[in-house]
Short mmCIF file of C-alpha atoms in Angstrom, two decimals:
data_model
loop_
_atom_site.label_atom_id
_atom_site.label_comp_id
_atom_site.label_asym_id
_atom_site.label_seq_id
_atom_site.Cartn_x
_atom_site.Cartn_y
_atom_site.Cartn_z
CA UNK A 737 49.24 18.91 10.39
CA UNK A 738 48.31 21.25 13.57
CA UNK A 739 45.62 19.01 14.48
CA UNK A 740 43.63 21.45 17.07
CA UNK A 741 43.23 23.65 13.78
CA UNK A 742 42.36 21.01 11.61
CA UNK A 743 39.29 19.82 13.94
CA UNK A 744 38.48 23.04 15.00
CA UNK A 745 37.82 24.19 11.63
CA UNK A 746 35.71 20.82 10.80
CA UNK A 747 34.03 21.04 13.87
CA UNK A 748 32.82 24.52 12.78
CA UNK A 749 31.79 23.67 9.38
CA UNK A 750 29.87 21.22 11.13
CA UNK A 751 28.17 21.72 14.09
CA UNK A 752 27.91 25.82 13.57
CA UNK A 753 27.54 26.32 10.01
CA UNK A 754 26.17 23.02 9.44
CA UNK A 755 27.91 22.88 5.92
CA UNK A 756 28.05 19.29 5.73
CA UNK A 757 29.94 18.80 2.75
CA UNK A 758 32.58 21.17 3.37
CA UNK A 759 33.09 19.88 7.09
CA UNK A 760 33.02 16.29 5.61
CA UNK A 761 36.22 17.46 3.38
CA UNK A 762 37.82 19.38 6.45
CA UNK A 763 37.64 15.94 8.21
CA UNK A 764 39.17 14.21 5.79
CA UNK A 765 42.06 16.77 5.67
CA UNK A 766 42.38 16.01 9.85
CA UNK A 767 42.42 12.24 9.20
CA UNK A 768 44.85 12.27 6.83
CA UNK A 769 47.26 14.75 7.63
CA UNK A 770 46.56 15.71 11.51
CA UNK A 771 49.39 14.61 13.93
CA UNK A 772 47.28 13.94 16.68
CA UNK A 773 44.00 12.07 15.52
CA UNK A 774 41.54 10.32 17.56
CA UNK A 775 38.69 7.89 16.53
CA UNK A 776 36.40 10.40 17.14
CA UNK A 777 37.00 12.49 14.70
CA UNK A 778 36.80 9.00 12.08
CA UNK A 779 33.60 9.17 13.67
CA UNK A 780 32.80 12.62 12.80
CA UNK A 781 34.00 12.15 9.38
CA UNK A 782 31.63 9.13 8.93
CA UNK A 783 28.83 11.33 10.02
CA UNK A 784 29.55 13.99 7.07
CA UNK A 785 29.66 10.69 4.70
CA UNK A 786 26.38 10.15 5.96
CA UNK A 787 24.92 13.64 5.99
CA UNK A 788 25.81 14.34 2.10
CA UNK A 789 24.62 10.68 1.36
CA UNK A 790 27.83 9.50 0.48
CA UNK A 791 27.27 5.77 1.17
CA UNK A 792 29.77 4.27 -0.02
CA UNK A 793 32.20 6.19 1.82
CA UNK A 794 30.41 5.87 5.27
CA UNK A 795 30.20 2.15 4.33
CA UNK A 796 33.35 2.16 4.18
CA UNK A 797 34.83 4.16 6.81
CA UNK A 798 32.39 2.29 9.55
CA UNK A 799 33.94 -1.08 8.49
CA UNK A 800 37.24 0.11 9.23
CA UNK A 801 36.59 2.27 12.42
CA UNK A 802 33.96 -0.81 14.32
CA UNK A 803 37.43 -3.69 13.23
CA UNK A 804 39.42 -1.38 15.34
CA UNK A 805 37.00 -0.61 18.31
CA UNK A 806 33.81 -2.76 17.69
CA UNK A 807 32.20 -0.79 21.05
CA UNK A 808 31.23 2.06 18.38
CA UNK A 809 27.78 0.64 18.31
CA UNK A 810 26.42 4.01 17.15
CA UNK A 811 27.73 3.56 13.88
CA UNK A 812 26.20 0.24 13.27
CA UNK A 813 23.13 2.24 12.71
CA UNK A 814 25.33 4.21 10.02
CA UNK A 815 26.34 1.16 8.46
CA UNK A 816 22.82 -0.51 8.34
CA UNK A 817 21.17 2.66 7.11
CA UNK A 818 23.37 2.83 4.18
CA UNK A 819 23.58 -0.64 3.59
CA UNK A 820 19.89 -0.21 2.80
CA UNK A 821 20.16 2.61 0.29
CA UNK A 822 22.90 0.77 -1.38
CA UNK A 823 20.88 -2.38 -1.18
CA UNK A 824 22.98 -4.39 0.40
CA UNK A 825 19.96 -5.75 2.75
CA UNK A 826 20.80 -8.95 4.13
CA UNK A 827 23.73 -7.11 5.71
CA UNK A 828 21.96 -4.18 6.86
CA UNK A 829 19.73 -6.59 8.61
CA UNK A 830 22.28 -8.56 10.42
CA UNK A 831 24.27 -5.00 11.44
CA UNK A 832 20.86 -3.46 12.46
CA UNK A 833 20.05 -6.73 14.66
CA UNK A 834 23.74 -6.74 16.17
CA UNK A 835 22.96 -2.91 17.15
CA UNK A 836 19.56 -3.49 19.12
CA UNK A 837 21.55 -6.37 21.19
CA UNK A 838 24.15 -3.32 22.07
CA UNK A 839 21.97 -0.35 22.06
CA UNK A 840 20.36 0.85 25.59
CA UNK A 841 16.94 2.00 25.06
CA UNK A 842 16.94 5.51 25.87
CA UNK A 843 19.30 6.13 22.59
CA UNK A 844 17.16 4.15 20.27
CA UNK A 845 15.46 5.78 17.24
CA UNK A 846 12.21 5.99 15.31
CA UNK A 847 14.54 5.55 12.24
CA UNK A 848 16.22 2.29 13.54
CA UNK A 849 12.86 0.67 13.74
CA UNK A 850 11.51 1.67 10.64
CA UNK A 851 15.05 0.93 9.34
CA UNK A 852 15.03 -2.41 10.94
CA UNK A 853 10.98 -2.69 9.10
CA UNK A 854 12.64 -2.04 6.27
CA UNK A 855 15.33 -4.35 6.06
CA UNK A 856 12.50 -7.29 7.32
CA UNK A 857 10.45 -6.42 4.32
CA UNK A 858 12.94 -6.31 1.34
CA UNK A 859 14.69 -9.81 2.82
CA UNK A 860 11.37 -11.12 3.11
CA UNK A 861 11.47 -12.09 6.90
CA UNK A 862 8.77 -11.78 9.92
CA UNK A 863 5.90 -9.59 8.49
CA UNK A 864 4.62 -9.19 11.99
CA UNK A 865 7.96 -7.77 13.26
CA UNK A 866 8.02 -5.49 10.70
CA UNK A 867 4.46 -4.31 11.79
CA UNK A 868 5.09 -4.29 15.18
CA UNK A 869 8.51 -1.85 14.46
CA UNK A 870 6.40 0.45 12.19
CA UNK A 871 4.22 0.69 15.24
CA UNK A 872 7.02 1.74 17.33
CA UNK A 873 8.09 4.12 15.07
CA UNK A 874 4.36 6.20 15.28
CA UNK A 875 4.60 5.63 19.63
CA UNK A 876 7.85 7.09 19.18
CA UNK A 877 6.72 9.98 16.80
CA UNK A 878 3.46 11.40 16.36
CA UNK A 879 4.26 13.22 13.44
CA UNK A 880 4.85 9.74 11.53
CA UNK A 881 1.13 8.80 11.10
CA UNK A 882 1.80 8.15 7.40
CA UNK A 883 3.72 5.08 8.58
CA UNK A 884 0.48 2.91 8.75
CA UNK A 885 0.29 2.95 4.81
CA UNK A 886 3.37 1.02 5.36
CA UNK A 887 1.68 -1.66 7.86
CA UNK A 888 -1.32 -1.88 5.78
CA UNK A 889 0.67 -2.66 2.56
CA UNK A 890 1.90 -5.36 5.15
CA UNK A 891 -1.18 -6.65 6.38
CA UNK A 892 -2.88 -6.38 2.90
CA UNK A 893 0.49 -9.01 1.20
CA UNK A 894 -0.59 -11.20 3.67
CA UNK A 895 -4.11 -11.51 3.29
CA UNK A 896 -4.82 -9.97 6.80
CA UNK A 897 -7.48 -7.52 5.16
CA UNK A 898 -9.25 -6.87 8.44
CA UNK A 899 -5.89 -5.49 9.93
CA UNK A 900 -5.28 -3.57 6.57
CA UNK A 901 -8.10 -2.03 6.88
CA UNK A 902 -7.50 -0.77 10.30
CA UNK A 903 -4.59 0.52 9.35
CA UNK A 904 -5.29 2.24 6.46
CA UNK A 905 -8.22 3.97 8.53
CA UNK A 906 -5.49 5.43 10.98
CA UNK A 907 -3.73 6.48 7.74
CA UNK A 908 -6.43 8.38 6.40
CA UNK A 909 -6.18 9.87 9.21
CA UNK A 910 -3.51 11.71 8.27
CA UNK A 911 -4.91 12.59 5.16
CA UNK A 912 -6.83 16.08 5.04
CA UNK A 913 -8.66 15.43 1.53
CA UNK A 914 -8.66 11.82 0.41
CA UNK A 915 -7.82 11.65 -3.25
CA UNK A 916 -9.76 8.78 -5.62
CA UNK A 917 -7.44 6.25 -4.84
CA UNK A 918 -7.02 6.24 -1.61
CA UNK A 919 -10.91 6.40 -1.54
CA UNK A 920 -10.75 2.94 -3.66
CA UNK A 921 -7.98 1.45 -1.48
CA UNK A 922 -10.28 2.31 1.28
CA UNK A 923 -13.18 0.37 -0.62
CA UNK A 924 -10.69 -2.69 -1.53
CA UNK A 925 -10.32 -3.24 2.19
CA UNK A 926 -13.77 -2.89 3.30
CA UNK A 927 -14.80 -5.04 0.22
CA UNK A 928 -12.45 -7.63 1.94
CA UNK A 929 -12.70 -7.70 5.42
CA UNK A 930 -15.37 -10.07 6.34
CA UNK A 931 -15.38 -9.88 10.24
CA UNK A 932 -17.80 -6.29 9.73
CA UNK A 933 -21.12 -7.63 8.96
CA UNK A 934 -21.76 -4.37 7.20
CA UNK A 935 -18.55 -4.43 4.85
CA UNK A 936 -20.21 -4.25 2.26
CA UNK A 937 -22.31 -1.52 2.73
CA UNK A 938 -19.02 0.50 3.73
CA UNK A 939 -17.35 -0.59 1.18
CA UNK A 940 -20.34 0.77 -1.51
CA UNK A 941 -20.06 4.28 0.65
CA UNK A 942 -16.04 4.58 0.06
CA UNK A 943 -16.16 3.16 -3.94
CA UNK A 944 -18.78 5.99 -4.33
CA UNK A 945 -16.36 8.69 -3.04
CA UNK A 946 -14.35 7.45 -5.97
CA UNK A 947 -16.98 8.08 -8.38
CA UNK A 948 -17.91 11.84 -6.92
CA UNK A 949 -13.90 13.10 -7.37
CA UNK A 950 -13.98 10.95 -11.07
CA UNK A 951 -17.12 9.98 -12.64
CA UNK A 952 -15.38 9.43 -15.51
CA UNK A 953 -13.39 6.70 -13.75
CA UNK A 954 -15.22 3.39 -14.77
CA UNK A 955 -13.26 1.30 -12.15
CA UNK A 956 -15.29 3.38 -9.33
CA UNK A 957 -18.30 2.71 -10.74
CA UNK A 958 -17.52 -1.36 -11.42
CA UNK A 959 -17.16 -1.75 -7.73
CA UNK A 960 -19.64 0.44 -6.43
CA UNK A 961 -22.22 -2.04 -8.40
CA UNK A 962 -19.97 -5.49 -6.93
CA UNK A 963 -20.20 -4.03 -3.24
CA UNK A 964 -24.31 -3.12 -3.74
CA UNK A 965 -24.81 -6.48 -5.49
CA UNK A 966 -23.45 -8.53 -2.78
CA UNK A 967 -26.47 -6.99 -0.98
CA UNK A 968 -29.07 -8.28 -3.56
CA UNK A 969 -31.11 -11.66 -2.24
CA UNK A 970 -29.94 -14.51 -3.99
CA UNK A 971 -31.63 -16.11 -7.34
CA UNK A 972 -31.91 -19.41 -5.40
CA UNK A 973 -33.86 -17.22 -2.76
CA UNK A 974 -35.65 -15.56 -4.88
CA UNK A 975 -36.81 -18.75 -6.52
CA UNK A 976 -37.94 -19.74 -3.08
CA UNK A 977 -39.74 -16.41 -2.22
CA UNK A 978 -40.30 -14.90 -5.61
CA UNK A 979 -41.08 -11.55 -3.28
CA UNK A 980 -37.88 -10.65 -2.95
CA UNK A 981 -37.64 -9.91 -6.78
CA UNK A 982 -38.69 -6.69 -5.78
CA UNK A 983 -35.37 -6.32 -3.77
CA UNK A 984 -32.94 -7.39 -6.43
CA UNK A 985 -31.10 -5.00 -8.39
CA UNK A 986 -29.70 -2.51 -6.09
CA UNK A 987 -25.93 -2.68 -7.84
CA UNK A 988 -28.59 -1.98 -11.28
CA UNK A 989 -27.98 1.90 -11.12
CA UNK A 990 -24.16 1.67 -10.91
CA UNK A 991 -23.54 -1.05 -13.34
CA UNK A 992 -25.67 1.39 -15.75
CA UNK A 993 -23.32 4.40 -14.96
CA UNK A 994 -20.20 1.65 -15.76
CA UNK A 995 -21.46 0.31 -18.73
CA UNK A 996 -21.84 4.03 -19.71
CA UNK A 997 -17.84 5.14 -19.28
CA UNK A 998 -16.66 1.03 -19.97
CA UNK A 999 -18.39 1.37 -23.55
CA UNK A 1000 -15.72 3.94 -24.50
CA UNK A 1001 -13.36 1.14 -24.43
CA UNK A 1002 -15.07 -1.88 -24.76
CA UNK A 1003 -12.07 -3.97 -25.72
CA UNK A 1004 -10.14 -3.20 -22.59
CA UNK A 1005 -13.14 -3.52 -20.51
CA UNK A 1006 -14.72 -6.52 -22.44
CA UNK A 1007 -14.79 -9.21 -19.54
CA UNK A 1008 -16.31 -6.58 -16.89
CA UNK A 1009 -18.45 -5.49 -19.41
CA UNK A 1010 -19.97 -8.71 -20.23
CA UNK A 1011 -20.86 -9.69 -16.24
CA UNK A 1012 -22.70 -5.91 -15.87
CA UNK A 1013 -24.65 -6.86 -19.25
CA UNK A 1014 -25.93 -10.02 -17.54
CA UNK A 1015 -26.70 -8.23 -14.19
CA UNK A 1016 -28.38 -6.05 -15.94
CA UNK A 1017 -30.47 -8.72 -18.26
CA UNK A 1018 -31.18 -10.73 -15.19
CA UNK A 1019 -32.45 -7.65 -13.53
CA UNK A 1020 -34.57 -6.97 -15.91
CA UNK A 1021 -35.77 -10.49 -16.53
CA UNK A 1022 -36.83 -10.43 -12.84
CA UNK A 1023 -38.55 -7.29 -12.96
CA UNK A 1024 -40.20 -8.22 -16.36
CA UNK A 1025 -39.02 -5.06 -17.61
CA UNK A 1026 -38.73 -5.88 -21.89
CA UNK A 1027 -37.50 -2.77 -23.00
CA UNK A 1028 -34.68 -2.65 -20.93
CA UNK A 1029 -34.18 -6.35 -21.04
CA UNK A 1030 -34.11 -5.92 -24.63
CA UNK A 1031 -31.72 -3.00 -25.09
CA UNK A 1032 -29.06 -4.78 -22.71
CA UNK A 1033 -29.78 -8.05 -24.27
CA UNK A 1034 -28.74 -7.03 -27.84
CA UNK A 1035 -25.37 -5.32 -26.43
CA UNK A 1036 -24.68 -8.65 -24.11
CA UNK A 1037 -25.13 -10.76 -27.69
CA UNK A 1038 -22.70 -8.41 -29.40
CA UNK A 1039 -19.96 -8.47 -27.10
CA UNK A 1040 -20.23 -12.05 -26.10
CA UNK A 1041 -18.25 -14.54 -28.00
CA UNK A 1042 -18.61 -17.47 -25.37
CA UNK A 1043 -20.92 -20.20 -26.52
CA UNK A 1044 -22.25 -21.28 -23.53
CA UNK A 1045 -23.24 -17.66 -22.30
CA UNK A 1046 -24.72 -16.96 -25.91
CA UNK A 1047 -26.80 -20.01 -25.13
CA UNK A 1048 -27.53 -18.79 -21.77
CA UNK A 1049 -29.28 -15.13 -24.37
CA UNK A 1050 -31.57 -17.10 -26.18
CA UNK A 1051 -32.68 -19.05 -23.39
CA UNK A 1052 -33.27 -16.40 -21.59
CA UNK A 1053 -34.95 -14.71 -24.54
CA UNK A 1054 -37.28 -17.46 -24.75
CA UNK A 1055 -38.40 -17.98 -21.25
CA UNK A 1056 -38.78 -14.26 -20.49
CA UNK A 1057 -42.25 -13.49 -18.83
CA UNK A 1058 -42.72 -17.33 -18.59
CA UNK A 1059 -40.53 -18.50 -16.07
CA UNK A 1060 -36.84 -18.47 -14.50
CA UNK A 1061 -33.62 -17.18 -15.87
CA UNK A 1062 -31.95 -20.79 -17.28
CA UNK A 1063 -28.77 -21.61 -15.02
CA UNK A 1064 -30.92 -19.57 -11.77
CA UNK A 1065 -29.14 -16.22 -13.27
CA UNK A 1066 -25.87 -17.90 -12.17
CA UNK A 1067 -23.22 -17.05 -14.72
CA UNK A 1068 -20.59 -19.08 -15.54
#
């Protein structure tokens, strides 16, 4: 029960050896038995708890230490911390808020605002103070670029695609050699983001990526085509200014390379399949092109179990070289 022995010998373990686990054991040996103990060394103690990711314990030990001297603020962070890996967020939340009202600024944390982001997210509270803490945490440290996958993820839930986008930019960032996803979420957000006149376009550049790391991938492919065909003129235009039928088709090369990998499993990829056979018909019924309109014709009709579009075959069957696509190559 000599305590100077007792917390010398933790305090070694600790702070010299850095043997967390064994100092958190010698603390517990000076809190129970040592004649002379101060809070401190419950404090040091909780810290061990802490550092071998013993939650439960620190959990427990911070309750009892901040009932007898609730100026402890520091180990409000503790508590909060662990409340989150043991899930306990709505607590962690309310702990972590009560800390920020106590703590001076200078001793604040990245990890107490990405804790704090944290705890907003998973109890479903203010997305944009989450944001604006994940934010903190990269002006705090540099090193934490990776955080604005986070805020995108954030931005993207709440349909603020323009902002995800930005995000995810400063994310990639980070990233020394995009892989095929993160070329595709890339895409997603361009795809989305309306405000860029040329989103499109950008988005066609990043979906392509996808396809040069896995051609076999059909999904890069599908949306390379959607991004180029939101750049084709318009049936209703082209009806207008039959001229620009030598425009349409630019998604026509893409949709050919998906149809190729999506035939492998046409089940699975039946509904995609079936709107890149009628881009593909109605390109070619533009372009007066028979052979191919013929060749994607008799795949559409064999897939297709959908009255109406089966209707929507023949009538184009009938009226090709003559006139229009029926419906004004609208599908339904």
């Amino acid at each position: 029960n000599y305590t100077p022995a007792l917390r010398g010998k933790a305090e070694y373990l600790f702070f010299v050896q850095r043997k967390y686990a064994d100092a958190a054991k010698a603390y517990k040996d000076l809190v129970d038995n040592g004649s002379e103990v101060k809070i401190e060394d419950e404090m040091q103690l909780a810290n061990s708890y802490y550092l071998t990711k013993d939650c439960k314990s620190t959990s427990e030990l911070v309750d009892k230490i901040l009932q007898k001297d609730p100026s402890k603020n520091y180990l409000r962070r503790l508590l909060a911390y662990c409340d989150f890996e043991n899930g306990n967020f709505e607590r962690g939340l309310i702990t972590l808020d009560d800390y920020f009202k106590i703590v001076t600024p200078e001793k604040v944390l990245s990890s107490d605002y990405e804790y704090h982001a944290k705890l907003l997210v998973q109890t479903k509270r203010d997305t944009t103070q989450a944001i604006n803490d994940y934010k903190k945490v990269v002006a705090m440290d540099s090193s934490r670029w990776g955080i604005y996958e986070d805020i995108d993820k954030l931005e993207w839930s709440r349909r603020n695609y323009c902002g995800a986008l930005t995000a995810y930019k400063l994310y990639l960032d980070s990233v020394a050699t995009p892989k095929a996803t993160e070329w595709y979420t890339l895409g997603m957000r361009h795809y989305f983001c309306k405000e860029d006149s040329l989103h499109f376009q950008n988005a066609q550049a990043a979906f392509s990526k996808v396809t040069e790391i896995n051609p076999q991938a059909a999904i890069g492919w599908l949306w390379t085509a959607k991004s180029a065909e939101k750049m084709d003129p318009s049936p209703d235009s082209i009806a207008m200014h039959p001229a620009l039928a030598n425009e349409y088709g630019k998604a026509s090369s893409f949709y050919e390379k998906y149809v190729e990998v999506a035939e492998l499993e046409k089940e699975k990829n039946k509904k995609d399949l079936l709107k890149a056979y009628y881009y593909l018909a109605y390109v070619n019924f533009v372009k007066v092109d028979a052979a191919k309109f013929n060749a994607i014709t008799e795949k559409w009709q064999a897939l297709e179990t959908d009255a109406a579009q089966l209707q929507i075959i023949t009538e184009m069957k009938a009226a090709f070289g003559k006139e229009s696509a029926p419906d004004g190559g609208k599908k339904n």
